[in-house]
PDB file of C-alpha atoms in Angstrom:
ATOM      1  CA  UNK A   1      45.952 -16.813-123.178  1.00  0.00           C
ATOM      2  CA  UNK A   2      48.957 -14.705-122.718  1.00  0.00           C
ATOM      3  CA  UNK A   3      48.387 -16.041-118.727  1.00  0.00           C
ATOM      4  CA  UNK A   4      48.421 -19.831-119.570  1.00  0.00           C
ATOM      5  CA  UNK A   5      51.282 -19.710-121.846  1.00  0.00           C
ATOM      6  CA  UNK A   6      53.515 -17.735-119.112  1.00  0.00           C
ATOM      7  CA  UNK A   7      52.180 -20.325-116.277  1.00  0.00           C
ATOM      8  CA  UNK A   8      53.102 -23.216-119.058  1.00  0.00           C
ATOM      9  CA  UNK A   9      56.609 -21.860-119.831  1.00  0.00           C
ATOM     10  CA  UNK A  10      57.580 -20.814-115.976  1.00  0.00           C
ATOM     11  CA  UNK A  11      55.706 -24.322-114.435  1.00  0.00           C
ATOM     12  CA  UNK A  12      57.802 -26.360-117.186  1.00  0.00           C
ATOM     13  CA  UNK A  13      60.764 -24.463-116.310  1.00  0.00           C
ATOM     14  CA  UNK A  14      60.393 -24.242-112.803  1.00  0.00           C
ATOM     15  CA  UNK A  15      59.290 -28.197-112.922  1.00  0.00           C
ATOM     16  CA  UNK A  16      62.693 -29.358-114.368  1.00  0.00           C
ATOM     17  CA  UNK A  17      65.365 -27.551-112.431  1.00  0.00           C
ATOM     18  CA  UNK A  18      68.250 -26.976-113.739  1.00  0.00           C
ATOM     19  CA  UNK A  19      71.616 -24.763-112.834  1.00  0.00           C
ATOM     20  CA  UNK A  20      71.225 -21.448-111.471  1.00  0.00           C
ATOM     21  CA  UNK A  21      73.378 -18.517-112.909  1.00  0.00           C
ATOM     22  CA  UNK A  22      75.315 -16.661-110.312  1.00  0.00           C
ATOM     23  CA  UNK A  23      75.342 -13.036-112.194  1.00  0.00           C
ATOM     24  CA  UNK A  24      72.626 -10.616-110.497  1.00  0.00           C
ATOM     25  CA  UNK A  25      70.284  -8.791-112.444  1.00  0.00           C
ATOM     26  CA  UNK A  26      71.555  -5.485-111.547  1.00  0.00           C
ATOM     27  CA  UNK A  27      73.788  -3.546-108.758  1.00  0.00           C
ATOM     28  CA  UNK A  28      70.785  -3.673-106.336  1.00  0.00           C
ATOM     29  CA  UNK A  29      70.857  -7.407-106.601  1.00  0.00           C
ATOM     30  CA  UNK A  30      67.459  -7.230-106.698  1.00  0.00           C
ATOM     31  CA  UNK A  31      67.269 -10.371-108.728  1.00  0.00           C
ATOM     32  CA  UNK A  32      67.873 -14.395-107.389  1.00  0.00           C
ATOM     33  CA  UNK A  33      67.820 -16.663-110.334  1.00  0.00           C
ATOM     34  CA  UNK A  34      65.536 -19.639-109.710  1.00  0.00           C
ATOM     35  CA  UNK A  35      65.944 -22.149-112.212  1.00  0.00           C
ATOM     36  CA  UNK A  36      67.687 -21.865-115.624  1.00  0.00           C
ATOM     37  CA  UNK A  37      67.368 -25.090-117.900  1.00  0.00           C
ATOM     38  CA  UNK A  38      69.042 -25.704-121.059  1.00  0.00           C
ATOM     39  CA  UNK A  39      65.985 -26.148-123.702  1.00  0.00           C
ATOM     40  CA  UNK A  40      65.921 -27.682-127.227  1.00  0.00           C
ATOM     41  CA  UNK A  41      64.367 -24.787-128.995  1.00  0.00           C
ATOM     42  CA  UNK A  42      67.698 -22.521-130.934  1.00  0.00           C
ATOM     43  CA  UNK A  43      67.936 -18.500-130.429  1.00  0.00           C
ATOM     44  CA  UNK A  44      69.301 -17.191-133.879  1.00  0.00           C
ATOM     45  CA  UNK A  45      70.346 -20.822-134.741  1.00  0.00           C
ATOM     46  CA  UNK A  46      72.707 -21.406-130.998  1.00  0.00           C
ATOM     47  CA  UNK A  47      71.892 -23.518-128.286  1.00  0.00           C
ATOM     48  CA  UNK A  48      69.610 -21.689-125.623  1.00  0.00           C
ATOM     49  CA  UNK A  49      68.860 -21.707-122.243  1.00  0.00           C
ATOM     50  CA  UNK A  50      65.711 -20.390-120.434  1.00  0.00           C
ATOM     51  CA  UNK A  51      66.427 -18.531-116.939  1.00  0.00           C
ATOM     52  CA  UNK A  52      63.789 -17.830-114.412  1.00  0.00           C
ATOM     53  CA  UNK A  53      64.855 -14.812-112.284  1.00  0.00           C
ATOM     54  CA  UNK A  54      62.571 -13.307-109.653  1.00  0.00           C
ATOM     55  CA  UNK A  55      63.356  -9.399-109.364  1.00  0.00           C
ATOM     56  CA  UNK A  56      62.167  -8.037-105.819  1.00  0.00           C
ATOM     57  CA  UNK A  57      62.067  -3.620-105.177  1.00  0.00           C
ATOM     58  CA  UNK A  58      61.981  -2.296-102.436  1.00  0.00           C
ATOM     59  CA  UNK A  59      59.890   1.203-102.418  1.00  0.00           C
ATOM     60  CA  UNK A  60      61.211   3.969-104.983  1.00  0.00           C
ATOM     61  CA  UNK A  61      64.305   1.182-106.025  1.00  0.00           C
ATOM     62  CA  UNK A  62      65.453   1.239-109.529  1.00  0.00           C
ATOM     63  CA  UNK A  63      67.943  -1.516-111.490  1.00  0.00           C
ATOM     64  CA  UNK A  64      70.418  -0.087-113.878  1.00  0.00           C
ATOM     65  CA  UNK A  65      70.038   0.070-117.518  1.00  0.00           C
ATOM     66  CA  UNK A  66      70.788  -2.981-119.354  1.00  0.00           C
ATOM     67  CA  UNK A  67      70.391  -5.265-121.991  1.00  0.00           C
ATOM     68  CA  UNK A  68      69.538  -9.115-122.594  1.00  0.00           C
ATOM     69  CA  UNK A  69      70.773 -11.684-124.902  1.00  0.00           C
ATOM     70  CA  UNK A  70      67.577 -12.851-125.387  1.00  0.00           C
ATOM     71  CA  UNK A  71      63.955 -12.378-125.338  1.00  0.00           C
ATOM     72  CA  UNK A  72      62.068 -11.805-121.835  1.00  0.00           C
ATOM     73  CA  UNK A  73      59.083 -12.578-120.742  1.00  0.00           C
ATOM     74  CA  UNK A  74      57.286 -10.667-117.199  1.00  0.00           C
ATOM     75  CA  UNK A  75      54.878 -10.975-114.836  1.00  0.00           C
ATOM     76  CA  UNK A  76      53.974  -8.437-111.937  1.00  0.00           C
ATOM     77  CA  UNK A  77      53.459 -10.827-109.329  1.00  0.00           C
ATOM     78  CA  UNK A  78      52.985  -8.095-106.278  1.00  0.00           C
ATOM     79  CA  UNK A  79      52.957  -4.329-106.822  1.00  0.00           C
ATOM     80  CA  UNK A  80      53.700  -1.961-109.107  1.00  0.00           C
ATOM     81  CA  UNK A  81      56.827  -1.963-111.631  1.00  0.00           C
ATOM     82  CA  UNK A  82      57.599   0.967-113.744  1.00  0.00           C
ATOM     83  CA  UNK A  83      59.139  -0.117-117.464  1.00  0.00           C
ATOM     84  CA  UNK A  84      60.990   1.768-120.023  1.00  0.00           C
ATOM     85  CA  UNK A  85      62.133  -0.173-122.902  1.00  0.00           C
ATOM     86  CA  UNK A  86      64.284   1.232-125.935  1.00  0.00           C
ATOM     87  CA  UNK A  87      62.652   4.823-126.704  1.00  0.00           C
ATOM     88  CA  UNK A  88      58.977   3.408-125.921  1.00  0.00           C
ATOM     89  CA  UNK A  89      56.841   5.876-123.144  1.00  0.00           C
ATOM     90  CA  UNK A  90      57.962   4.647-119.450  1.00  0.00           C
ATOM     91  CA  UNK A  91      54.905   2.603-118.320  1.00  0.00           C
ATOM     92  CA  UNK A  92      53.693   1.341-114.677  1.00  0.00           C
ATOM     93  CA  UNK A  93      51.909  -2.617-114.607  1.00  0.00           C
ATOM     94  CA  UNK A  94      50.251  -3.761-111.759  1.00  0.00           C
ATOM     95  CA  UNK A  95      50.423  -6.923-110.280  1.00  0.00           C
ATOM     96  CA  UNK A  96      48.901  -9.636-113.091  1.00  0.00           C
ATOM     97  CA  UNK A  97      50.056  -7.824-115.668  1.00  0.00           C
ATOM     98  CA  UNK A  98      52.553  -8.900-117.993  1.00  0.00           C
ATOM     99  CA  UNK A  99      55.358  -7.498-120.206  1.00  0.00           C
ATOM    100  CA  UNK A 100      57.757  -8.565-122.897  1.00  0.00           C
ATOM    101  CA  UNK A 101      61.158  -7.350-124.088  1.00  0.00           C
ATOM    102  CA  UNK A 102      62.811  -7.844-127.699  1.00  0.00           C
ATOM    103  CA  UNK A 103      66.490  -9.105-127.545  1.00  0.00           C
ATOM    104  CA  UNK A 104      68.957  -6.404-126.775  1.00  0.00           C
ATOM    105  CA  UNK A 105      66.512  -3.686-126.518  1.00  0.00           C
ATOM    106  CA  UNK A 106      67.706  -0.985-124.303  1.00  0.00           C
ATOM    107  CA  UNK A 107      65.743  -2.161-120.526  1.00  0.00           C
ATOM    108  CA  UNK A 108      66.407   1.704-119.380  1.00  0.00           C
ATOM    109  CA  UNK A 109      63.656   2.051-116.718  1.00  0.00           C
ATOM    110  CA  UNK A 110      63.201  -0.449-113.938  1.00  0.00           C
ATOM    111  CA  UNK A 111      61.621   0.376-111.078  1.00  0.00           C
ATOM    112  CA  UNK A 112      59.378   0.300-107.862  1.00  0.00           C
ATOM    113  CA  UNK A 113      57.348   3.845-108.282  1.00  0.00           C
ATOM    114  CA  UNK A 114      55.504   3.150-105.442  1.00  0.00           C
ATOM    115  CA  UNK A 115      56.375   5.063-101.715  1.00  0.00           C
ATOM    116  CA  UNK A 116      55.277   1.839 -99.908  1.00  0.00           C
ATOM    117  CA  UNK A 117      55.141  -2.031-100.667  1.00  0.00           C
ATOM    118  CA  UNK A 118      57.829  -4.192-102.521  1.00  0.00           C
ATOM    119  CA  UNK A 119      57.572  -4.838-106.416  1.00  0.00           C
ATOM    120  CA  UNK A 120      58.064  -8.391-107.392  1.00  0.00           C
ATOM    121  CA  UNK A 121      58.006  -9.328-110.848  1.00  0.00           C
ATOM    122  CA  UNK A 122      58.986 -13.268-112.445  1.00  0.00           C
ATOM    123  CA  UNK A 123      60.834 -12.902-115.543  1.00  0.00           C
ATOM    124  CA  UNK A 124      61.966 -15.962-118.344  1.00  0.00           C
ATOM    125  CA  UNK A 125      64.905 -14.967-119.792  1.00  0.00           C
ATOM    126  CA  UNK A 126      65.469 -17.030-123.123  1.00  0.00           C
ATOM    127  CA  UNK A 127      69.068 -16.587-124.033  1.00  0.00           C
ATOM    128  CA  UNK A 128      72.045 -18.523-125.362  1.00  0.00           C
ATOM    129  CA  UNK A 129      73.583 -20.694-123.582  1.00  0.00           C
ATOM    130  CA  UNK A 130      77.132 -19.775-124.003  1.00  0.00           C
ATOM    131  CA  UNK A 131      75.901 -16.183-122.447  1.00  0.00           C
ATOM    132  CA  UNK A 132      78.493 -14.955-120.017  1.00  0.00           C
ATOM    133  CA  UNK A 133      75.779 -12.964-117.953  1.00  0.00           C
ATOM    134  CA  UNK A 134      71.965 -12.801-118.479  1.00  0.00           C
ATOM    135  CA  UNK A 135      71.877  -8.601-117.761  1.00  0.00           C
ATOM    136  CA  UNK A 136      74.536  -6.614-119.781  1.00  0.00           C
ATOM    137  CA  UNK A 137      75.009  -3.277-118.034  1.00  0.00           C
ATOM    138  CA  UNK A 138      74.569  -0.346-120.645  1.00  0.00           C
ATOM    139  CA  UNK A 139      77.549   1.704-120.833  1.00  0.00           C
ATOM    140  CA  UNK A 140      77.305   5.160-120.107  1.00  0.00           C
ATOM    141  CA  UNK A 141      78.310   7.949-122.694  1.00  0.00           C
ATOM    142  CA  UNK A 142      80.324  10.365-121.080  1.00  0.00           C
TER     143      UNK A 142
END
């Protein structure tokens, strides 16, 4: 289920077009924004957009820590990706395997564990549309 309702969402998405976002996903720009469509469905009562952002690893490559204005939606489409939300246990999904992240939780763990092959994942990024960037790099404490 969870399969046909991320194919529905991403083929819809991906269907229509749209403007792509410049911003990169983190300093790695690891991530190229495919489509982002502004969609009639609010986020917290505002206008909202939905981004589709393909996020590519090479072998032991991590992102940053950051946050999104919005919900996300995953799917390993080759590899492995290691993912640490908030204060949950760090977890590694194989390819198929899908993931979700609450708005503004902490995305503190993003990686390619693996010593060989590249991690792809597809991600839907639901945010508003006014959003400046789609990844908002945590600050560090010093």
């Amino acid at each position: 289920m969870t399969r046909i309702l991320l194919g529905l969402v991403v083929g819809g998405v991906l269907g229509a077009g749209g403007m792509a976002l410049a911003r990169r996903h983190d300093e790695e720009k690891a991530a190229k924004v495919l489509s982002a469509r502004d969609i009639r469905e609010k986020l917290d009562g505002n206008a909202a957009r939905a981004t589709v952002v393909e996020v590519t690893l090479n072998p032991g490559q991590s992102g940053t820590s950051h946050r999104h204005p919005g919900p996300v939606f995953g799917y390993v489409l080759e590899g492995e990706y290691e993912l640490g939300i908030d204060d949950q246990p760090t977890k590694v999904l194989k390819t198929g395997e899908t993931f979700y992240e609450p708005t503004n939780c902490l995305h503190r763990v993003s990686k390619n564990p693996a010593a060989t092959g590249k991690t792809r994942v597809l991600a839907v990024l639901v945010h508003p549309r006014d959003a400046k960037t789609i990844a908002v790099p945590e600050q560090k404490n010093e």
